Short mmCIF file of C-alpha atoms and ligand atoms in Angstrom, two decimals:
data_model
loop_
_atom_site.label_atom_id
_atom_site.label_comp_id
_atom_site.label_asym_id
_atom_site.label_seq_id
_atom_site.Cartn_x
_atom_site.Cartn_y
_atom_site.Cartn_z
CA UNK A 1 0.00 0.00 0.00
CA UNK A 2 1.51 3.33 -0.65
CA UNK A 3 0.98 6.10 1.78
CA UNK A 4 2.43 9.78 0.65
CA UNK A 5 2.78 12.43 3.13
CA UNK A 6 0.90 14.93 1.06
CA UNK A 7 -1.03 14.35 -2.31
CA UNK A 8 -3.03 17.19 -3.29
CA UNK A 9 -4.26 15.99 -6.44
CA UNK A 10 -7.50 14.47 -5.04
CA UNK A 11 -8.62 17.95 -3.62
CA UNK A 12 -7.79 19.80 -6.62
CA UNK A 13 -10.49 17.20 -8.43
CA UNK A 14 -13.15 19.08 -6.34
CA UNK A 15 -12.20 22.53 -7.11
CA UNK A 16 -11.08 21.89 -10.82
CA UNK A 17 -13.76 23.54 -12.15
CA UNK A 18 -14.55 26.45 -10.03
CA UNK A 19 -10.05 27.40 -10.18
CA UNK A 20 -10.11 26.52 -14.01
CA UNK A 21 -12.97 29.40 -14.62
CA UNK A 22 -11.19 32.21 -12.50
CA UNK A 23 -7.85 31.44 -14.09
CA UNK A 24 -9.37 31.69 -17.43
CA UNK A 25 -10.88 35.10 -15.96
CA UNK A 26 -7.97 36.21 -14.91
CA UNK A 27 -5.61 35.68 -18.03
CA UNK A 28 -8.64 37.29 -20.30
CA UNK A 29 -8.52 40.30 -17.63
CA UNK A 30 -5.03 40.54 -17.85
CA UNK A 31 -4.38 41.95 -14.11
CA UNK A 32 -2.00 40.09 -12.53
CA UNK A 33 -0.76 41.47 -9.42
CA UNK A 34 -2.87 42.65 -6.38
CA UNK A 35 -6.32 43.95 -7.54
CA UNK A 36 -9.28 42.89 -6.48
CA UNK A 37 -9.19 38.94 -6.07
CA UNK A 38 -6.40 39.91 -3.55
CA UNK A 39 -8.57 42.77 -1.82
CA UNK A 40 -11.71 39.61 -1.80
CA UNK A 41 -8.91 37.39 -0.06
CA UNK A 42 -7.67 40.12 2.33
CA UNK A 43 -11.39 40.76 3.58
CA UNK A 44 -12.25 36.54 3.58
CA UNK A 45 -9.05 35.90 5.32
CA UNK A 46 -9.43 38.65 8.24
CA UNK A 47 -12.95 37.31 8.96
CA UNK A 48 -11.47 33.90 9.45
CA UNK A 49 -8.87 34.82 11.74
CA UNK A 50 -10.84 36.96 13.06
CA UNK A 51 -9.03 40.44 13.42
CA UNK A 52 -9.88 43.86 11.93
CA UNK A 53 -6.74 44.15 8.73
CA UNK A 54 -4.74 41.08 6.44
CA UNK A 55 -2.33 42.20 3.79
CA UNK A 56 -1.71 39.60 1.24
CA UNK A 57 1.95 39.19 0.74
CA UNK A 58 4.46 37.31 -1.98
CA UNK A 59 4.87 34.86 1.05
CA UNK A 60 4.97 33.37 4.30
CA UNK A 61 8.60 34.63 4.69
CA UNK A 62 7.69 37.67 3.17
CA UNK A 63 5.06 37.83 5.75
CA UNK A 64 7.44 37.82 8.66
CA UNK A 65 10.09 40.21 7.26
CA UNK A 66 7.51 42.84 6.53
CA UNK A 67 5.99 42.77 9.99
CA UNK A 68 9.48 43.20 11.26
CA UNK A 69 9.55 46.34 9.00
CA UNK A 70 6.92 47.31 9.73
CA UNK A 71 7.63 47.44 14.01
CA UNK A 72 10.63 48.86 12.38
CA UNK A 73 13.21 46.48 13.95
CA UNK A 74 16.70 46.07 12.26
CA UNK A 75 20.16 46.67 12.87
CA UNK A 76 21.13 46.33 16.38
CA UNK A 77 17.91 44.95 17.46
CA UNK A 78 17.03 41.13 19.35
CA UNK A 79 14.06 39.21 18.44
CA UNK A 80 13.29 36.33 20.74
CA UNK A 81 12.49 33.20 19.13
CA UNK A 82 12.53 29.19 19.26
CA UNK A 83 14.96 26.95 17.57
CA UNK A 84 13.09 24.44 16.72
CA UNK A 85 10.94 25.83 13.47
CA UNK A 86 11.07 26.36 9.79
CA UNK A 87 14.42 28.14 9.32
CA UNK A 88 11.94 31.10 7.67
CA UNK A 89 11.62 32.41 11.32
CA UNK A 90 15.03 32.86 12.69
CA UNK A 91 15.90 33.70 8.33
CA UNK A 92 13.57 36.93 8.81
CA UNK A 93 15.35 38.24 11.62
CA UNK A 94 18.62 37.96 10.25
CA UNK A 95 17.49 39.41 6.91
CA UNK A 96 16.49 42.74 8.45
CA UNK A 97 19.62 43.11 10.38
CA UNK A 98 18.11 41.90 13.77
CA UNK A 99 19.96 38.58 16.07
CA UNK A 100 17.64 36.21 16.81
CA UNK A 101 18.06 34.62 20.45
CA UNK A 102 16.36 31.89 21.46
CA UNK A 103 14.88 29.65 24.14
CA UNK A 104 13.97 26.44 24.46
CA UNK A 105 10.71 24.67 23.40
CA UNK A 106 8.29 22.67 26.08
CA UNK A 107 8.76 19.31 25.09
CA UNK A 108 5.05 18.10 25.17
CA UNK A 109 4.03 20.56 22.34
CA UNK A 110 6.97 21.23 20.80
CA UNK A 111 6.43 24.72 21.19
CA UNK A 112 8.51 27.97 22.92
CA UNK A 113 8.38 27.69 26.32
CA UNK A 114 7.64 30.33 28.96
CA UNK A 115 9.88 29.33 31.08
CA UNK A 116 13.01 29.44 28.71
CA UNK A 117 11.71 32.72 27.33
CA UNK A 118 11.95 34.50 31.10
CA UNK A 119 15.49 32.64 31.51
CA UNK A 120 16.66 33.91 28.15
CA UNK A 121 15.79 37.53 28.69
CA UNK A 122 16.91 37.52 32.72
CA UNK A 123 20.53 36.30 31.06
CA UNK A 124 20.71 39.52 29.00
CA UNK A 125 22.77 42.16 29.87
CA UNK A 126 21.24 45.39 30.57
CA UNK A 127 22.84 46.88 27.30
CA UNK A 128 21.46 43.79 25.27
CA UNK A 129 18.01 43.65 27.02
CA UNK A 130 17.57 47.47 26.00
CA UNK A 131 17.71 45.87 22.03
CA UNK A 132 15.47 42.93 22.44
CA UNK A 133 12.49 44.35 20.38
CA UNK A 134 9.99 41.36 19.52
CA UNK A 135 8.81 37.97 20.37
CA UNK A 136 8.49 35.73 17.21
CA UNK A 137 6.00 32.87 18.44
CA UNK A 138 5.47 29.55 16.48
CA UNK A 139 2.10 27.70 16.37
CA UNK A 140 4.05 24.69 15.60
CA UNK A 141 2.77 22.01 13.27
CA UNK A 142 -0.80 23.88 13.85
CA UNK A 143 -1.25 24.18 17.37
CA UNK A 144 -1.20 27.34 19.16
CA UNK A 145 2.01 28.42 21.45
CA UNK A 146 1.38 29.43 25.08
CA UNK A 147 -0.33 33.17 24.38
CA UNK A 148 -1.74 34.31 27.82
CA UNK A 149 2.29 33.89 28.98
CA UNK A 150 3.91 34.78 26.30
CA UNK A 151 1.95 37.92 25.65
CA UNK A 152 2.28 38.55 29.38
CA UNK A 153 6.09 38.61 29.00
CA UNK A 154 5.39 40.85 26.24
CA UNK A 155 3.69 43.73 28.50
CA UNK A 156 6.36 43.64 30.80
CA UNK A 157 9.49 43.79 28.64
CA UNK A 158 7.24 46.12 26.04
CA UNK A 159 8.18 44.03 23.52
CA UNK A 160 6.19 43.65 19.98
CA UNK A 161 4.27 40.24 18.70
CA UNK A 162 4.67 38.61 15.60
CA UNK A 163 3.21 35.24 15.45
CA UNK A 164 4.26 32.77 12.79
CA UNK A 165 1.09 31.07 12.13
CA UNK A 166 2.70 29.75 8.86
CA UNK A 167 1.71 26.14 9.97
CA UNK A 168 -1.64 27.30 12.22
CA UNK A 169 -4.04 28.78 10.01
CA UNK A 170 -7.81 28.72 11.98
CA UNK A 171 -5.68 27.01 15.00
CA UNK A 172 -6.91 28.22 18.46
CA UNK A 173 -5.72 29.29 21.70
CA UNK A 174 -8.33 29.77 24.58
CA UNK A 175 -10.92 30.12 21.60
CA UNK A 176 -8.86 33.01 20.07
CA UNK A 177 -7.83 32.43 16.67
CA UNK A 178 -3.93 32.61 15.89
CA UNK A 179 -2.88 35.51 14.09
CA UNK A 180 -5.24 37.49 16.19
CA UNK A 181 -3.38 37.81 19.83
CA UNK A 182 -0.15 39.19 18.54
CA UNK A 183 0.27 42.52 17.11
CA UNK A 184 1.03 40.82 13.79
CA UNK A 185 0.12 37.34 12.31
CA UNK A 186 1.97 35.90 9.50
CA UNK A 187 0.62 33.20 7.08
CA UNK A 188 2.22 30.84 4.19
CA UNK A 189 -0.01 29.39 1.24
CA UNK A 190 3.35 27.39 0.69
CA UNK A 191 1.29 24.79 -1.34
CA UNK A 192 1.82 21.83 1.85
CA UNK A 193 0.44 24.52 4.54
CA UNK A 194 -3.39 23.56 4.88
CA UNK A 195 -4.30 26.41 3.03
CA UNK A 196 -2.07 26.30 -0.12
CA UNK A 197 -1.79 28.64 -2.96
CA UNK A 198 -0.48 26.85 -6.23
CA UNK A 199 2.58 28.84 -6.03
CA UNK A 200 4.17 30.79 -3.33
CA UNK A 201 1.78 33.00 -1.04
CA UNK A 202 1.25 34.47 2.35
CA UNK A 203 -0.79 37.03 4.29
CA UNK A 204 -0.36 39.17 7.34
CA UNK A 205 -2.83 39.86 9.74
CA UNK A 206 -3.03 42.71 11.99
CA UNK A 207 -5.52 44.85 14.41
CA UNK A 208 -3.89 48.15 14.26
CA UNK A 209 -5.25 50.59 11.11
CA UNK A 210 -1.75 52.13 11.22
CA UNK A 211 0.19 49.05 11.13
CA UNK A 212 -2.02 47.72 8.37
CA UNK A 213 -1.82 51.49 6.16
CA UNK A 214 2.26 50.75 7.00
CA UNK A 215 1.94 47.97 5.66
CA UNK A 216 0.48 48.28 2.34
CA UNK A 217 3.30 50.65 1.92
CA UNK A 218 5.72 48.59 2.57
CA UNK A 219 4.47 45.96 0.11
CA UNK A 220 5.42 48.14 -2.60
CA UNK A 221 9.05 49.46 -1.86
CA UNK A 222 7.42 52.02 0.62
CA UNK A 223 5.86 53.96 -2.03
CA UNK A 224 3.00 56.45 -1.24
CA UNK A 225 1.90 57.97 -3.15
CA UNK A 226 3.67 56.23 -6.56
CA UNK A 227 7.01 57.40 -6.90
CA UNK A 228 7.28 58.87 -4.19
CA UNK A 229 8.82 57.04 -1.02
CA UNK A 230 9.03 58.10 2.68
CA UNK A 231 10.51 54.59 3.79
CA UNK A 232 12.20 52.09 1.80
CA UNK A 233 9.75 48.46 1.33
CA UNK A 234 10.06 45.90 -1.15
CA UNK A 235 8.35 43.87 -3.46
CA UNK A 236 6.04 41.93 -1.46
CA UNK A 237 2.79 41.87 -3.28
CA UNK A 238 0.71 38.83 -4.14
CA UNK A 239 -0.68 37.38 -7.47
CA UNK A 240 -4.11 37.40 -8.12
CA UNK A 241 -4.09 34.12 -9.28
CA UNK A 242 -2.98 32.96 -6.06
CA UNK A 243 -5.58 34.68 -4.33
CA UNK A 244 -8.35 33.70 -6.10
CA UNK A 245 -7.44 29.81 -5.58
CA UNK A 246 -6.97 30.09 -1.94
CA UNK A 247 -9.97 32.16 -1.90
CA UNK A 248 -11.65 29.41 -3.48
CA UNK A 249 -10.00 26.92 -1.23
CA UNK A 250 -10.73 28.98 2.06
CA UNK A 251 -14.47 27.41 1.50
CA UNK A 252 -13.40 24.34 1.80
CA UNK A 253 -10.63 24.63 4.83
CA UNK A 254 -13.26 24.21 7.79
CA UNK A 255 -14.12 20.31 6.22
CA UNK A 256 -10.34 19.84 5.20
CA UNK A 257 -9.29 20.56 8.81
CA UNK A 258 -11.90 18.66 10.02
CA UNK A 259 -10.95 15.22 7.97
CA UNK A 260 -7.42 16.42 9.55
CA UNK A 261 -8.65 16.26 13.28
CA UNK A 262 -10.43 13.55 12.89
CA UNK A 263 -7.53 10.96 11.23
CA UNK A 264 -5.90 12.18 14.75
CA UNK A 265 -8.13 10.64 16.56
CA UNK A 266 -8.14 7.72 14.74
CA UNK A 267 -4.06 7.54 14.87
CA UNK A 268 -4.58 7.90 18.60
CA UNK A 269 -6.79 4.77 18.68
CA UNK A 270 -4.87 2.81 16.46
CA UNK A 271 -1.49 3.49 18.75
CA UNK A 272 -3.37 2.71 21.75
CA UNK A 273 -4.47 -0.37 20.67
CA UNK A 274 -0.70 -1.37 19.10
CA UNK A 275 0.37 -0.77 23.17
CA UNK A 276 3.80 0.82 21.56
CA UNK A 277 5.43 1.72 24.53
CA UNK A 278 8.40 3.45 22.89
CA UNK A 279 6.14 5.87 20.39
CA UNK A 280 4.90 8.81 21.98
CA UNK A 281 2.33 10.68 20.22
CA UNK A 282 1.65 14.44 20.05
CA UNK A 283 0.26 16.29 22.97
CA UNK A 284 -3.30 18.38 22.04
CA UNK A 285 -3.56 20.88 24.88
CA UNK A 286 -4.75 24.40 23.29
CA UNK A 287 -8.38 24.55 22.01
CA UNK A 288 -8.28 23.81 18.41
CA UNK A 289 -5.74 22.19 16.41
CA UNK A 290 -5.71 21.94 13.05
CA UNK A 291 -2.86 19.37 12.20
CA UNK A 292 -0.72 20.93 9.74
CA UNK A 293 1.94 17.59 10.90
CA UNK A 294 1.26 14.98 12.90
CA UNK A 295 4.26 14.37 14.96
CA UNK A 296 5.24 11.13 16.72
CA UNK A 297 8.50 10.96 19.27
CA UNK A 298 10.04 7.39 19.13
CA UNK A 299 12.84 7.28 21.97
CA UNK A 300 15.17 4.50 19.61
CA UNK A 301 16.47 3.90 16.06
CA UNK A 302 14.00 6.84 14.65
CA UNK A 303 16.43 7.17 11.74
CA UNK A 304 15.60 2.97 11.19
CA UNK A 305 12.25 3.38 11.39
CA UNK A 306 12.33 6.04 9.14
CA UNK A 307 14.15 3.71 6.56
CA UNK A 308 11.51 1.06 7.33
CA UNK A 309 8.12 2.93 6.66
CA UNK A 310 9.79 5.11 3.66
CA UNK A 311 10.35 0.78 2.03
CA UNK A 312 7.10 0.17 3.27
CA UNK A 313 5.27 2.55 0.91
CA UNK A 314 5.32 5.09 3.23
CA UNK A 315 5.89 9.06 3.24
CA UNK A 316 7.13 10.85 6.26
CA UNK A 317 9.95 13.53 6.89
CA UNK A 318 11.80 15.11 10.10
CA UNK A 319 10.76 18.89 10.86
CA UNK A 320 13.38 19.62 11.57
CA UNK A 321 16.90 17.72 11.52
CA UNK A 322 18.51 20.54 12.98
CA UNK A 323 17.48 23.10 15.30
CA UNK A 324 18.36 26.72 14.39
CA UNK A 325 20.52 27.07 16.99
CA UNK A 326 23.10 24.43 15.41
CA UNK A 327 22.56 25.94 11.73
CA UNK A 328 26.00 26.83 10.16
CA UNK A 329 24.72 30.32 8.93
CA UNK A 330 24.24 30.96 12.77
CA UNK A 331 27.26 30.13 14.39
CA UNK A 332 28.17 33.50 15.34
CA UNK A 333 25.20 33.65 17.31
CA UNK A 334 27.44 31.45 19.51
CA UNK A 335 25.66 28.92 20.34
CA UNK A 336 26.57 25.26 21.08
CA UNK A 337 25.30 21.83 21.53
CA UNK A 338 23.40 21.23 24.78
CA UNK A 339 22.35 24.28 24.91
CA UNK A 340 18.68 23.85 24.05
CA UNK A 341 18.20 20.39 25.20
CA UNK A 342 14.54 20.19 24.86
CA UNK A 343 14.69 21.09 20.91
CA UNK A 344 17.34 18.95 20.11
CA UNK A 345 16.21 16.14 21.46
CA UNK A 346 13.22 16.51 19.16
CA UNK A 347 14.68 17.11 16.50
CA UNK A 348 16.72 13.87 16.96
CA UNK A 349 13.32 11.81 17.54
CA UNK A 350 10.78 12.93 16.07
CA UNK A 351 9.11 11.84 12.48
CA UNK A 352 6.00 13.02 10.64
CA UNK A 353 3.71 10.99 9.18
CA UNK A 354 0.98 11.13 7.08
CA UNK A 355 -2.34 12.96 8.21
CA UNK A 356 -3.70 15.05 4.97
CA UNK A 357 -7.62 14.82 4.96
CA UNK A 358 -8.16 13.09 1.93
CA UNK A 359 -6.56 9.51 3.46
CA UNK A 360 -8.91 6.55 4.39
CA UNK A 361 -9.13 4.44 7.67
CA UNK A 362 -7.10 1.81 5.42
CA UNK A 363 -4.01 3.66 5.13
CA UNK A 364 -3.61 4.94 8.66
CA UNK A 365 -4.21 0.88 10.05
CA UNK A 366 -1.37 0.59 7.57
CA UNK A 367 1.11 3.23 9.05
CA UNK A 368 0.23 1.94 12.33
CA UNK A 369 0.54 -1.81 11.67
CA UNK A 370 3.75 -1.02 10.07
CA UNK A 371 5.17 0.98 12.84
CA UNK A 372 3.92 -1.71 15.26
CA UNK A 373 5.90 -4.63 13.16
CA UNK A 374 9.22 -2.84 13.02
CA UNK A 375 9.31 -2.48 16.92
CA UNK A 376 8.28 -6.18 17.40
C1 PLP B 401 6.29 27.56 5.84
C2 PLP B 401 6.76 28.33 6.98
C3 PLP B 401 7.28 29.62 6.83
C4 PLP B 401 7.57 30.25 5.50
O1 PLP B 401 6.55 30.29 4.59
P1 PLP B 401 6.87 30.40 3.02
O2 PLP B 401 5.54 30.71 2.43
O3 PLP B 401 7.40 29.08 2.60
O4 PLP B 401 7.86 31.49 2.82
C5 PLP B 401 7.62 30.33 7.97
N1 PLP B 401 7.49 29.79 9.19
C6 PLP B 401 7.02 28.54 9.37
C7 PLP B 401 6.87 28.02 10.77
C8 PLP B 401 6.65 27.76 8.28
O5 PLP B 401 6.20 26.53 8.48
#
């Protein structure tokens, strides 16, 4: 039986029609760039994550590095940040002349930790805690990092939000949708998030009318109005092509996420009833998560069981080998090994497998049955 990690072709079957129509729309309009199948998506997307602005952006990387423009943090400054994430988050800091530091994740959900955060900052000097500017939160693998704490550290060190939703899209903390407690909330429609463009995409969400007028002015080199620039931006618009097919998409997302949630629970049953003592699965403690990954933690030979499923049929991957901290382009950060213990332990045991909606009861017994035979 094969088993990919991600096939998409099934769900484009069921919006074929309605994405071939707009394209042809499109290329017989002849506007390409913003316009208004972006300005549709902007409005669609803010009601979903429920805040008052989004900005739609050339992606989810462009996302973060424009909402660090935007709270005007560069040279000199210190974001605070995990490790253990899509190198995208720790990328964005670096690209806009800011040092990322980071803490440690909480090893049930993989994401920051509170804790580590309040230990990072309290090891600052004064001089360096004068630059730390920003927290950069991850809702990893689509569940929502700690907020009430983390925004709570925010207030006291008056330091600015910018959540990396890339992976979280509709994911929920305390009923709050992510993208919506920060002061900015970025978003990928990187075709494997669960809301994919069919290209590169992202959007940033915000609650402040002068962030979000900043904003659209950075998204085209700081212009305003044309030709004339009182900051410098960049070119961070998005396609109306890729709009309109998430647009289309974002009708769908509620069921997709559902069919998501609910091979969870089935993986959960399966594992319970294979009794594997040595696979731990992933920890659901905020409100609603929307299962970008599933994540399992086996404590030996995760690179041979790896091997084993991948000859089995298969698909999985490790997010992520190697925690930012450890990166070669960061070593002047001067960090070491050991020093975030919790994130690189995961990143030595962890595997994704496969949890896209449009999988059937048959294939996860299979991924479970397999996993159960290589440990016997
Ligand atoms: C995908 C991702 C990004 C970057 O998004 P792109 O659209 O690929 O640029 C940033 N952060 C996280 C956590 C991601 O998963």
């Amino acid at each position: 039986m094969q088993v990919p990690l991600l096939d998409l072709k099934k769900q484009y079957q069921e919006i074929k029609e309605e994405v071939l129509k707009v394209t042809e729309e499109i290329y017989e309009s002849q506007y390409f760039i913003l316009g208004p199948h972006v300005e549709k998506l902007e409005k669609e997307i803010a009601e979903y994550c429920d805040t008052k602005f989004s900005l739609g952006v050339s992606s989810g990387t462009d996302a973060l590095i424009i909402s660090l423009m935007c709270a005007d943090i560069g040279k000199e400054d210190i974001v605070l940040t995990t490790p253990y994430t899509f190198f995208a988050t720790a990328g964005a800091i670096s690209r806009v002349g800011a040092k990322p530091l980071f803490a440690d994740i909480d090893p049930s959900t993989y994401n920051i930790s509170p804790d580590s955060m309040i230990k990072a900052i309290e090891n600052l000097g004064d001089n360096e805690r004068s630059k730390l500017k920003a927290i950069m939160p991850v809702h990893l693998y689509g569940q929502c990092a700690d907020m009430d704490q983390i925004l709570d550290i925010a207030k006291k060190y008056n330091l600015v939000v910018i959540e990396d939703a890339a992976q979280a899209i509709g994911s929920e903390f305390k009923g709050k949708r992510a993208g919506s407690m920060g002061d900015f909330g970025c978003f990928s429609f990187f075709p494997s998030k669960n809301l994919g463009a069919f290209g590169d995409g992202g959007i940033v969400t915000t609650n402040s009318s002068e962030m979000f007028e900043k904003l659209v002015k950075l998204r085209n080199h700081g212009s305003h109005p044309k030709y004339y620039h009182e900051m410098v931006g960049g070119n961070f618009r998005l396609d109306a092509l890729q709009a309109a097919i998430v647009s289309i998409k974002l009708k769908h997302l509620d069921s997709w996420t559902k069919g998501r949630q609910e091979n969870a629970e089935i993986y959960r049953k399966l594992f319970k009833e294979a009794a594997l003592k040595n696979v731990k699965l992933p920890e659901e403690v905020q409100s609603r998560h929307i299962y970008n990954q599933f994540i399992i933690s086996v404590d030996e030979k995760r690179d041979e069981l790896r091997q084993f499923i991948n000859d089995n049929g298969i698909g999985n991957d490790i997010y992520y080998p190697v925690p930012l901290h450890l990166q070669n382009c960061f070593t002047d950060l001067g960090y070491k090994k050991g020093d975030f213990p919790n994130s690189e332990s995961a990143a030595d045991s962890t595997i994704a497998i496969p949890i896209y909606p449009d999988l059937n009861e048959d294939q996860l017994i299979y991924v479970v049955e397999t996993i159960k035979k290589f440990y016997s």
